[in-house]
Amino acid sequence: MIVDCHTHINCPSSEIDTAEHFDACGKVDAGIVLAVGRGNGLEASRELSGYVNKHPKLVGFASLNPHRDPVGVDDVKAVTVDLGLKGIVLYCSCGKFHPADSRAMRLYESAAQLKLPLFFHNVSTYNSDSVLQYAQPFLLDEIAGRFPALKIVIGAMGLPFPDQTICMLSKHENVYADLSISPQKKWEVYNIVVGAHEADVMDKLLFGSGYPIAKPDNCIETLLGFNMMLGDTNLPGVPREEIRGVIERDTLALLGITLP
């Protein structure tokens, strides 16, 4: 089963946006859709819910900011479970909040009670008005330690801090990372995959495209051709079955998510 665990639509979005998104997801068996909300969490969640609930192969994650949205268990349930959404995505650096501050920890407590996985999104850290410090995967150590049963996904290998991400994958049983890559950045892809292989955490990597940054079929092609990039060099490779294992991993089962 191929699950793209990292795709986006804007909330609100046009019919063209959703049609293009669903077409891109045609290459995979299931896809997780992360809301990118400009308003409050409830508005974005309703918009996302209306889209994913039309397509049984799609799973929606609500976008919540603990400094903007209510964090009590009933409030979180209203913008996730009650709308058919299966998880929560947090944009800490873009939202300018420390991932382990007091209000955020209350949100995670609610998520743990509701058995909702968390996705920490990092790519937006390159925006000039974001707080890069809050993107560091090491900051999730306290969260994973306090809520050991909570499923946590570090987006895009925690770039620009992939080494911190690999340490987190080694330390915490329920911390995963999505291997959403930029197919054109071959040296970056190489170093991340080899680093994960040498740390023996390939089983903690989940396939993701980061759509619309990249499309899943292009990412799959790049990963399957990984060792071909090495050519006649003496650089270390990664067993093809380990790479295929990332692509074919049942991410939904790992995160405790069932499709309708």
PDB file of C-alpha atoms in Angstrom:
ATOM      1  CA  MET A   1       0.000   0.000   0.000  1.00  0.00           C
ATOM      2  CA  ILE A   2       1.395   3.401  -0.961  1.00  0.00           C
ATOM      3  CA  VAL A   3       0.319   6.278   1.275  1.00  0.00           C
ATOM      4  CA  ASP A   4       1.347   9.860   0.568  1.00  0.00           C
ATOM      5  CA  CYS A   5       1.396  11.235   4.098  1.00  0.00           C
ATOM      6  CA  HIS A   6       2.231  14.830   3.155  1.00  0.00           C
ATOM      7  CA  THR A   7      -0.015  16.754   0.781  1.00  0.00           C
ATOM      8  CA  HIS A   8      -1.651  20.166   1.080  1.00  0.00           C
ATOM      9  CA  ILE A   9      -4.630  22.178   0.013  1.00  0.00           C
ATOM     10  CA  ASN A  10      -5.346  25.742   0.984  1.00  0.00           C
ATOM     11  CA  CYS A  11      -8.442  26.367   3.077  1.00  0.00           C
ATOM     12  CA  PRO A  12     -10.458  27.841   1.441  1.00  0.00           C
ATOM     13  CA  SER A  13      -9.514  26.468  -1.976  1.00  0.00           C
ATOM     14  CA  SER A  14     -11.012  26.509  -5.456  1.00  0.00           C
ATOM     15  CA  GLU A  15     -12.544  23.565  -7.313  1.00  0.00           C
ATOM     16  CA  ILE A  16      -9.534  23.667  -9.631  1.00  0.00           C
ATOM     17  CA  ASP A  17      -7.162  23.312  -6.656  1.00  0.00           C
ATOM     18  CA  THR A  18      -8.997  20.297  -5.260  1.00  0.00           C
ATOM     19  CA  ALA A  19      -9.331  18.668  -8.689  1.00  0.00           C
ATOM     20  CA  GLU A  20      -5.595  18.995  -9.310  1.00  0.00           C
ATOM     21  CA  HIS A  21      -4.844  17.677  -5.828  1.00  0.00           C
ATOM     22  CA  PHE A  22      -7.039  14.607  -6.274  1.00  0.00           C
ATOM     23  CA  ASP A  23      -5.544  13.951  -9.701  1.00  0.00           C
ATOM     24  CA  ALA A  24      -2.031  13.962  -8.195  1.00  0.00           C
ATOM     25  CA  CYS A  25      -3.195  11.503  -5.530  1.00  0.00           C
ATOM     26  CA  GLY A  26      -4.310   9.123  -8.275  1.00  0.00           C
ATOM     27  CA  LYS A  27      -0.835   7.548  -8.194  1.00  0.00           C
ATOM     28  CA  VAL A  28      -1.169   6.418  -4.557  1.00  0.00           C
ATOM     29  CA  ASP A  29      -3.560   4.219  -2.595  1.00  0.00           C
ATOM     30  CA  ALA A  30      -4.273   6.831   0.075  1.00  0.00           C
ATOM     31  CA  GLY A  31      -3.253  10.359   0.958  1.00  0.00           C
ATOM     32  CA  ILE A  32      -3.105  12.536   4.045  1.00  0.00           C
ATOM     33  CA  VAL A  33      -4.202  16.107   3.362  1.00  0.00           C
ATOM     34  CA  LEU A  34      -2.803  18.799   5.650  1.00  0.00           C
ATOM     35  CA  ALA A  35      -4.895  21.932   5.959  1.00  0.00           C
ATOM     36  CA  VAL A  36      -3.211  25.260   5.282  1.00  0.00           C
ATOM     37  CA  GLY A  37      -5.569  27.615   7.036  1.00  0.00           C
ATOM     38  CA  ARG A  38      -5.579  31.384   6.880  1.00  0.00           C
ATOM     39  CA  GLY A  39      -8.472  31.792   9.310  1.00  0.00           C
ATOM     40  CA  ASN A  40      -9.261  30.034  12.550  1.00  0.00           C
ATOM     41  CA  GLY A  41      -9.006  26.286  12.978  1.00  0.00           C
ATOM     42  CA  LEU A  42     -12.737  25.642  12.745  1.00  0.00           C
ATOM     43  CA  GLU A  43     -13.097  27.422   9.391  1.00  0.00           C
ATOM     44  CA  ALA A  44     -10.140  25.568   7.880  1.00  0.00           C
ATOM     45  CA  SER A  45     -11.333  22.244   9.292  1.00  0.00           C
ATOM     46  CA  ARG A  46     -14.801  22.631   7.815  1.00  0.00           C
ATOM     47  CA  GLU A  47     -13.338  23.434   4.413  1.00  0.00           C
ATOM     48  CA  LEU A  48     -10.980  20.455   4.525  1.00  0.00           C
ATOM     49  CA  SER A  49     -13.686  18.134   5.818  1.00  0.00           C
ATOM     50  CA  GLY A  50     -15.950  19.012   2.913  1.00  0.00           C
ATOM     51  CA  TYR A  51     -13.218  17.926   0.499  1.00  0.00           C
ATOM     52  CA  VAL A  52     -11.787  14.750   2.040  1.00  0.00           C
ATOM     53  CA  ASN A  53     -15.162  13.321   3.048  1.00  0.00           C
ATOM     54  CA  LYS A  54     -16.070  13.149  -0.654  1.00  0.00           C
ATOM     55  CA  HIS A  55     -13.079  10.900  -1.360  1.00  0.00           C
ATOM     56  CA  PRO A  56     -12.678   7.715   0.734  1.00  0.00           C
ATOM     57  CA  LYS A  57      -8.951   7.423  -0.060  1.00  0.00           C
ATOM     58  CA  LEU A  58      -8.162  10.808   1.528  1.00  0.00           C
ATOM     59  CA  VAL A  59      -7.578  11.580   5.208  1.00  0.00           C
ATOM     60  CA  GLY A  60      -7.640  15.130   6.563  1.00  0.00           C
ATOM     61  CA  PHE A  61      -5.519  16.698   9.315  1.00  0.00           C
ATOM     62  CA  ALA A  62      -6.828  19.904  10.883  1.00  0.00           C
ATOM     63  CA  SER A  63      -4.487  22.893  11.161  1.00  0.00           C
ATOM     64  CA  LEU A  64      -4.457  24.197  14.734  1.00  0.00           C
ATOM     65  CA  ASN A  65      -2.484  26.945  16.420  1.00  0.00           C
ATOM     66  CA  PRO A  66      -2.645  26.707  20.234  1.00  0.00           C
ATOM     67  CA  HIS A  67      -2.271  30.489  20.520  1.00  0.00           C
ATOM     68  CA  ARG A  68      -5.208  31.099  18.197  1.00  0.00           C
ATOM     69  CA  ASP A  69      -7.533  28.136  18.651  1.00  0.00           C
ATOM     70  CA  PRO A  70      -9.160  26.580  21.745  1.00  0.00           C
ATOM     71  CA  VAL A  71      -7.178  23.601  23.064  1.00  0.00           C
ATOM     72  CA  GLY A  72      -9.631  21.827  25.396  1.00  0.00           C
ATOM     73  CA  VAL A  73     -10.554  18.270  24.503  1.00  0.00           C
ATOM     74  CA  ASP A  74     -14.142  19.145  23.534  1.00  0.00           C
ATOM     75  CA  ASP A  75     -12.946  22.048  21.375  1.00  0.00           C
ATOM     76  CA  VAL A  76     -10.349  19.913  19.612  1.00  0.00           C
ATOM     77  CA  LYS A  77     -12.884  17.146  19.072  1.00  0.00           C
ATOM     78  CA  ALA A  78     -15.255  19.646  17.441  1.00  0.00           C
ATOM     79  CA  VAL A  79     -12.700  20.605  14.766  1.00  0.00           C
ATOM     80  CA  THR A  80     -11.360  17.094  14.146  1.00  0.00           C
ATOM     81  CA  VAL A  81     -13.312  13.977  15.093  1.00  0.00           C
ATOM     82  CA  ASP A  82     -16.748  15.558  14.722  1.00  0.00           C
ATOM     83  CA  LEU A  83     -15.828  16.651  11.187  1.00  0.00           C
ATOM     84  CA  GLY A  84     -14.319  13.318  10.163  1.00  0.00           C
ATOM     85  CA  LEU A  85     -10.705  14.529  10.368  1.00  0.00           C
ATOM     86  CA  LYS A  86      -8.070  12.130  11.670  1.00  0.00           C
ATOM     87  CA  GLY A  87      -5.176  14.209  12.975  1.00  0.00           C
ATOM     88  CA  ILE A  88      -3.653  17.625  13.636  1.00  0.00           C
ATOM     89  CA  VAL A  89      -0.946  19.532  11.752  1.00  0.00           C
ATOM     90  CA  LEU A  90       1.045  22.258  13.504  1.00  0.00           C
ATOM     91  CA  TYR A  91       3.105  24.997  11.849  1.00  0.00           C
ATOM     92  CA  CYS A  92       5.209  26.040  14.845  1.00  0.00           C
ATOM     93  CA  SER A  93       7.825  28.177  13.134  1.00  0.00           C
ATOM     94  CA  CYS A  94       5.325  29.903  10.862  1.00  0.00           C
ATOM     95  CA  GLY A  95       2.859  30.325  13.739  1.00  0.00           C
ATOM     96  CA  LYS A  96       5.673  31.637  15.954  1.00  0.00           C
ATOM     97  CA  PHE A  97       5.013  29.403  18.951  1.00  0.00           C
ATOM     98  CA  HIS A  98       7.327  27.073  20.850  1.00  0.00           C
ATOM     99  CA  PRO A  99       6.130  23.500  20.252  1.00  0.00           C
ATOM    100  CA  ALA A 100       6.361  22.667  23.952  1.00  0.00           C
ATOM    101  CA  ASP A 101       4.889  25.803  25.517  1.00  0.00           C
ATOM    102  CA  SER A 102       2.077  25.452  28.046  1.00  0.00           C
ATOM    103  CA  ARG A 103      -0.882  25.973  25.690  1.00  0.00           C
ATOM    104  CA  ALA A 104       0.637  23.651  23.102  1.00  0.00           C
ATOM    105  CA  MET A 105       1.074  20.957  25.746  1.00  0.00           C
ATOM    106  CA  ARG A 106      -2.612  21.270  26.630  1.00  0.00           C
ATOM    107  CA  LEU A 107      -3.422  20.726  22.959  1.00  0.00           C
ATOM    108  CA  TYR A 108      -1.305  17.554  22.889  1.00  0.00           C
ATOM    109  CA  GLU A 109      -3.044  16.309  26.019  1.00  0.00           C
ATOM    110  CA  SER A 110      -6.361  16.678  24.202  1.00  0.00           C
ATOM    111  CA  ALA A 111      -4.935  14.966  21.111  1.00  0.00           C
ATOM    112  CA  ALA A 112      -3.686  12.074  23.224  1.00  0.00           C
ATOM    113  CA  GLN A 113      -7.130  11.599  24.780  1.00  0.00           C
ATOM    114  CA  LEU A 114      -8.704  11.593  21.323  1.00  0.00           C
ATOM    115  CA  LYS A 115      -5.932   9.366  19.883  1.00  0.00           C
ATOM    116  CA  LEU A 116      -5.162  11.915  17.163  1.00  0.00           C
ATOM    117  CA  PRO A 117      -1.679  11.824  15.584  1.00  0.00           C
ATOM    118  CA  LEU A 118       0.320  15.049  15.300  1.00  0.00           C
ATOM    119  CA  PHE A 119       2.178  16.258  12.215  1.00  0.00           C
ATOM    120  CA  PHE A 120       4.829  18.941  12.811  1.00  0.00           C
ATOM    121  CA  HIS A 121       5.369  20.826   9.570  1.00  0.00           C
ATOM    122  CA  ASN A 122       8.770  22.386   8.958  1.00  0.00           C
ATOM    123  CA  VAL A 123       9.113  23.462   5.337  1.00  0.00           C
ATOM    124  CA  SER A 124       7.622  26.890   6.068  1.00  0.00           C
ATOM    125  CA  THR A 125      10.676  27.664   8.221  1.00  0.00           C
ATOM    126  CA  TYR A 126      12.299  29.220   5.152  1.00  0.00           C
ATOM    127  CA  ASN A 127       9.840  32.120   5.240  1.00  0.00           C
ATOM    128  CA  SER A 128      11.559  35.294   6.366  1.00  0.00           C
ATOM    129  CA  ASP A 129       8.956  36.001   9.049  1.00  0.00           C
ATOM    130  CA  SER A 130       9.071  32.522  10.630  1.00  0.00           C
ATOM    131  CA  VAL A 131      10.971  31.595  13.797  1.00  0.00           C
ATOM    132  CA  LEU A 132      13.592  29.051  12.780  1.00  0.00           C
ATOM    133  CA  GLN A 133      14.370  28.133  16.387  1.00  0.00           C
ATOM    134  CA  TYR A 134      10.890  26.631  16.810  1.00  0.00           C
ATOM    135  CA  ALA A 135      11.457  24.249  13.893  1.00  0.00           C
ATOM    136  CA  GLN A 136      14.129  22.214  15.682  1.00  0.00           C
ATOM    137  CA  PRO A 137      13.043  18.568  16.102  1.00  0.00           C
ATOM    138  CA  PHE A 138      14.883  18.384  19.448  1.00  0.00           C
ATOM    139  CA  LEU A 139      12.108  20.593  20.850  1.00  0.00           C
ATOM    140  CA  LEU A 140       9.701  17.677  20.368  1.00  0.00           C
ATOM    141  CA  ASP A 141      11.681  15.513  22.802  1.00  0.00           C
ATOM    142  CA  GLU A 142       9.718  16.775  25.813  1.00  0.00           C
ATOM    143  CA  ILE A 143       6.421  16.154  24.015  1.00  0.00           C
ATOM    144  CA  ALA A 144       7.306  12.602  23.017  1.00  0.00           C
ATOM    145  CA  GLY A 145       8.534  11.895  26.543  1.00  0.00           C
ATOM    146  CA  ARG A 146       5.408  13.198  28.260  1.00  0.00           C
ATOM    147  CA  PHE A 147       2.998  11.552  25.801  1.00  0.00           C
ATOM    148  CA  PRO A 148       4.766   8.308  24.809  1.00  0.00           C
ATOM    149  CA  ALA A 149       1.655   6.799  23.176  1.00  0.00           C
ATOM    150  CA  LEU A 150       1.035   9.862  21.002  1.00  0.00           C
ATOM    151  CA  LYS A 151       1.915   9.310  17.347  1.00  0.00           C
ATOM    152  CA  ILE A 152       4.149  12.117  16.079  1.00  0.00           C
ATOM    153  CA  VAL A 153       5.302  12.764  12.504  1.00  0.00           C
ATOM    154  CA  ILE A 154       8.154  15.181  11.827  1.00  0.00           C
ATOM    155  CA  GLY A 155       7.498  16.716   8.423  1.00  0.00           C
ATOM    156  CA  ALA A 156      10.070  16.680   5.606  1.00  0.00           C
ATOM    157  CA  MET A 157      12.692  15.026   7.835  1.00  0.00           C
ATOM    158  CA  GLY A 158      12.720  18.156   9.986  1.00  0.00           C
ATOM    159  CA  LEU A 159      14.673  20.131   7.396  1.00  0.00           C
ATOM    160  CA  PRO A 160      16.873  22.054   7.851  1.00  0.00           C
ATOM    161  CA  PHE A 161      17.706  19.843  10.866  1.00  0.00           C
ATOM    162  CA  PRO A 162      17.634  16.240   9.576  1.00  0.00           C
ATOM    163  CA  ASP A 163      20.297  15.051  12.034  1.00  0.00           C
ATOM    164  CA  GLN A 164      18.086  16.082  14.953  1.00  0.00           C
ATOM    165  CA  THR A 165      15.213  14.199  13.353  1.00  0.00           C
ATOM    166  CA  ILE A 166      17.251  11.005  13.051  1.00  0.00           C
ATOM    167  CA  CYS A 167      18.097  11.226  16.761  1.00  0.00           C
ATOM    168  CA  MET A 168      14.408  11.613  17.617  1.00  0.00           C
ATOM    169  CA  LEU A 169      13.515   8.586  15.484  1.00  0.00           C
ATOM    170  CA  SER A 170      16.123   6.527  17.312  1.00  0.00           C
ATOM    171  CA  LYS A 171      15.000   7.627  20.765  1.00  0.00           C
ATOM    172  CA  HIS A 172      11.193   7.531  20.648  1.00  0.00           C
ATOM    173  CA  GLU A 173       9.088   4.550  19.619  1.00  0.00           C
ATOM    174  CA  ASN A 174       6.146   6.557  18.282  1.00  0.00           C
ATOM    175  CA  VAL A 175       8.029   9.334  16.501  1.00  0.00           C
ATOM    176  CA  TYR A 176       8.200   9.061  12.703  1.00  0.00           C
ATOM    177  CA  ALA A 177       9.369  11.336   9.904  1.00  0.00           C
ATOM    178  CA  ASP A 178       8.061  11.819   6.414  1.00  0.00           C
ATOM    179  CA  LEU A 179      10.548  11.542   3.590  1.00  0.00           C
ATOM    180  CA  SER A 180       9.045  14.223   1.388  1.00  0.00           C
ATOM    181  CA  ILE A 181      11.853  15.171  -0.945  1.00  0.00           C
ATOM    182  CA  SER A 182      12.653  17.623  -3.698  1.00  0.00           C
ATOM    183  CA  PRO A 183      13.478  15.300  -6.622  1.00  0.00           C
ATOM    184  CA  GLN A 184      15.805  17.896  -8.125  1.00  0.00           C
ATOM    185  CA  LYS A 185      17.905  18.143  -4.922  1.00  0.00           C
ATOM    186  CA  LYS A 186      19.671  14.827  -5.380  1.00  0.00           C
ATOM    187  CA  TRP A 187      22.589  15.459  -3.011  1.00  0.00           C
ATOM    188  CA  GLU A 188      20.215  16.444  -0.220  1.00  0.00           C
ATOM    189  CA  VAL A 189      18.111  13.325  -0.845  1.00  0.00           C
ATOM    190  CA  TYR A 190      21.226  11.150  -0.839  1.00  0.00           C
ATOM    191  CA  ASN A 191      22.548  12.435   2.489  1.00  0.00           C
ATOM    192  CA  ILE A 192      19.185  12.125   4.234  1.00  0.00           C
ATOM    193  CA  VAL A 193      18.535   8.559   3.078  1.00  0.00           C
ATOM    194  CA  VAL A 194      22.071   7.334   3.806  1.00  0.00           C
ATOM    195  CA  GLY A 195      21.982   9.008   7.225  1.00  0.00           C
ATOM    196  CA  ALA A 196      18.722   7.246   8.097  1.00  0.00           C
ATOM    197  CA  HIS A 197      20.072   3.911   6.835  1.00  0.00           C
ATOM    198  CA  GLU A 198      23.303   4.179   8.832  1.00  0.00           C
ATOM    199  CA  ALA A 199      21.311   5.092  11.961  1.00  0.00           C
ATOM    200  CA  ASP A 200      19.055   2.065  11.376  1.00  0.00           C
ATOM    201  CA  VAL A 201      15.847   4.123  11.334  1.00  0.00           C
ATOM    202  CA  MET A 202      14.630   3.435   7.800  1.00  0.00           C
ATOM    203  CA  ASP A 203      11.628   1.667   9.348  1.00  0.00           C
ATOM    204  CA  LYS A 204      10.585   5.003  10.908  1.00  0.00           C
ATOM    205  CA  LEU A 205      10.414   6.858   7.575  1.00  0.00           C
ATOM    206  CA  LEU A 206       7.079   7.487   5.853  1.00  0.00           C
ATOM    207  CA  PHE A 207       6.570   8.321   2.203  1.00  0.00           C
ATOM    208  CA  GLY A 208       5.394  11.840   1.397  1.00  0.00           C
ATOM    209  CA  SER A 209       5.524  14.144  -1.604  1.00  0.00           C
ATOM    210  CA  GLY A 210       4.884  17.550  -0.052  1.00  0.00           C
ATOM    211  CA  TYR A 211       2.373  18.243  -2.846  1.00  0.00           C
ATOM    212  CA  PRO A 212       2.109  20.793  -4.456  1.00  0.00           C
ATOM    213  CA  ILE A 213       5.888  21.209  -4.014  1.00  0.00           C
ATOM    214  CA  ALA A 214       6.330  17.844  -5.758  1.00  0.00           C
ATOM    215  CA  LYS A 215       4.085  15.100  -7.097  1.00  0.00           C
ATOM    216  CA  PRO A 216       4.071  11.599  -5.607  1.00  0.00           C
ATOM    217  CA  ASP A 217       4.941   9.808  -8.856  1.00  0.00           C
ATOM    218  CA  ASN A 218       8.058  11.963  -9.309  1.00  0.00           C
ATOM    219  CA  CYS A 219       9.147  11.311  -5.720  1.00  0.00           C
ATOM    220  CA  ILE A 220       8.619   7.560  -6.086  1.00  0.00           C
ATOM    221  CA  GLU A 221      10.685   7.536  -9.273  1.00  0.00           C
ATOM    222  CA  THR A 222      13.520   9.436  -7.578  1.00  0.00           C
ATOM    223  CA  LEU A 223      13.597   7.111  -4.575  1.00  0.00           C
ATOM    224  CA  LEU A 224      13.463   3.906  -6.616  1.00  0.00           C
ATOM    225  CA  GLY A 225      16.357   5.204  -8.718  1.00  0.00           C
ATOM    226  CA  PHE A 226      18.326   6.185  -5.625  1.00  0.00           C
ATOM    227  CA  ASN A 227      21.283   3.841  -6.097  1.00  0.00           C
ATOM    228  CA  MET A 228      21.494   4.689  -9.804  1.00  0.00           C
ATOM    229  CA  MET A 229      22.418   8.247  -8.795  1.00  0.00           C
ATOM    230  CA  LEU A 230      25.703   6.910  -7.419  1.00  0.00           C
ATOM    231  CA  GLY A 231      26.948   5.815 -10.833  1.00  0.00           C
ATOM    232  CA  ASP A 232      30.538   4.545 -10.673  1.00  0.00           C
ATOM    233  CA  THR A 233      31.356   6.331  -7.416  1.00  0.00           C
ATOM    234  CA  ASN A 234      32.475   4.635  -4.218  1.00  0.00           C
ATOM    235  CA  LEU A 235      29.742   6.317  -2.202  1.00  0.00           C
ATOM    236  CA  PRO A 236      27.707   3.972   0.020  1.00  0.00           C
ATOM    237  CA  GLY A 237      24.290   2.889  -1.218  1.00  0.00           C
ATOM    238  CA  VAL A 238      21.109   1.779   0.515  1.00  0.00           C
ATOM    239  CA  PRO A 239      19.455  -1.610  -0.110  1.00  0.00           C
ATOM    240  CA  ARG A 240      16.630  -1.216  -2.602  1.00  0.00           C
ATOM    241  CA  GLU A 241      14.266  -3.214  -0.382  1.00  0.00           C
ATOM    242  CA  GLU A 242      14.692  -0.638   2.400  1.00  0.00           C
ATOM    243  CA  ILE A 243      13.789   2.190   0.039  1.00  0.00           C
ATOM    244  CA  ARG A 244      10.834   0.239  -1.316  1.00  0.00           C
ATOM    245  CA  GLY A 245       9.810  -0.391   2.297  1.00  0.00           C
ATOM    246  CA  VAL A 246       9.499   3.372   2.841  1.00  0.00           C
ATOM    247  CA  ILE A 247       7.390   3.818  -0.285  1.00  0.00           C
ATOM    248  CA  GLU A 248       5.078   0.898   0.492  1.00  0.00           C
ATOM    249  CA  ARG A 249       4.787   1.436   4.255  1.00  0.00           C
ATOM    250  CA  ASP A 250       1.218   1.424   5.578  1.00  0.00           C
ATOM    251  CA  THR A 251       1.408   4.815   7.243  1.00  0.00           C
ATOM    252  CA  LEU A 252      -2.277   4.846   8.136  1.00  0.00           C
ATOM    253  CA  ALA A 253      -1.946   1.641  10.166  1.00  0.00           C
ATOM    254  CA  LEU A 254       1.140   2.981  11.970  1.00  0.00           C
ATOM    255  CA  LEU A 255      -0.751   6.139  12.940  1.00  0.00           C
ATOM    256  CA  GLY A 256      -3.866   4.239  14.008  1.00  0.00           C
ATOM    257  CA  ILE A 257      -5.981   5.614  11.159  1.00  0.00           C
ATOM    258  CA  THR A 258      -8.638   3.640   9.300  1.00  0.00           C
ATOM    259  CA  LEU A 259     -10.202   4.642   5.999  1.00  0.00           C
ATOM    260  CA  PRO A 260     -14.009   4.898   5.765  1.00  0.00           C
TER     261      PRO A 260
END
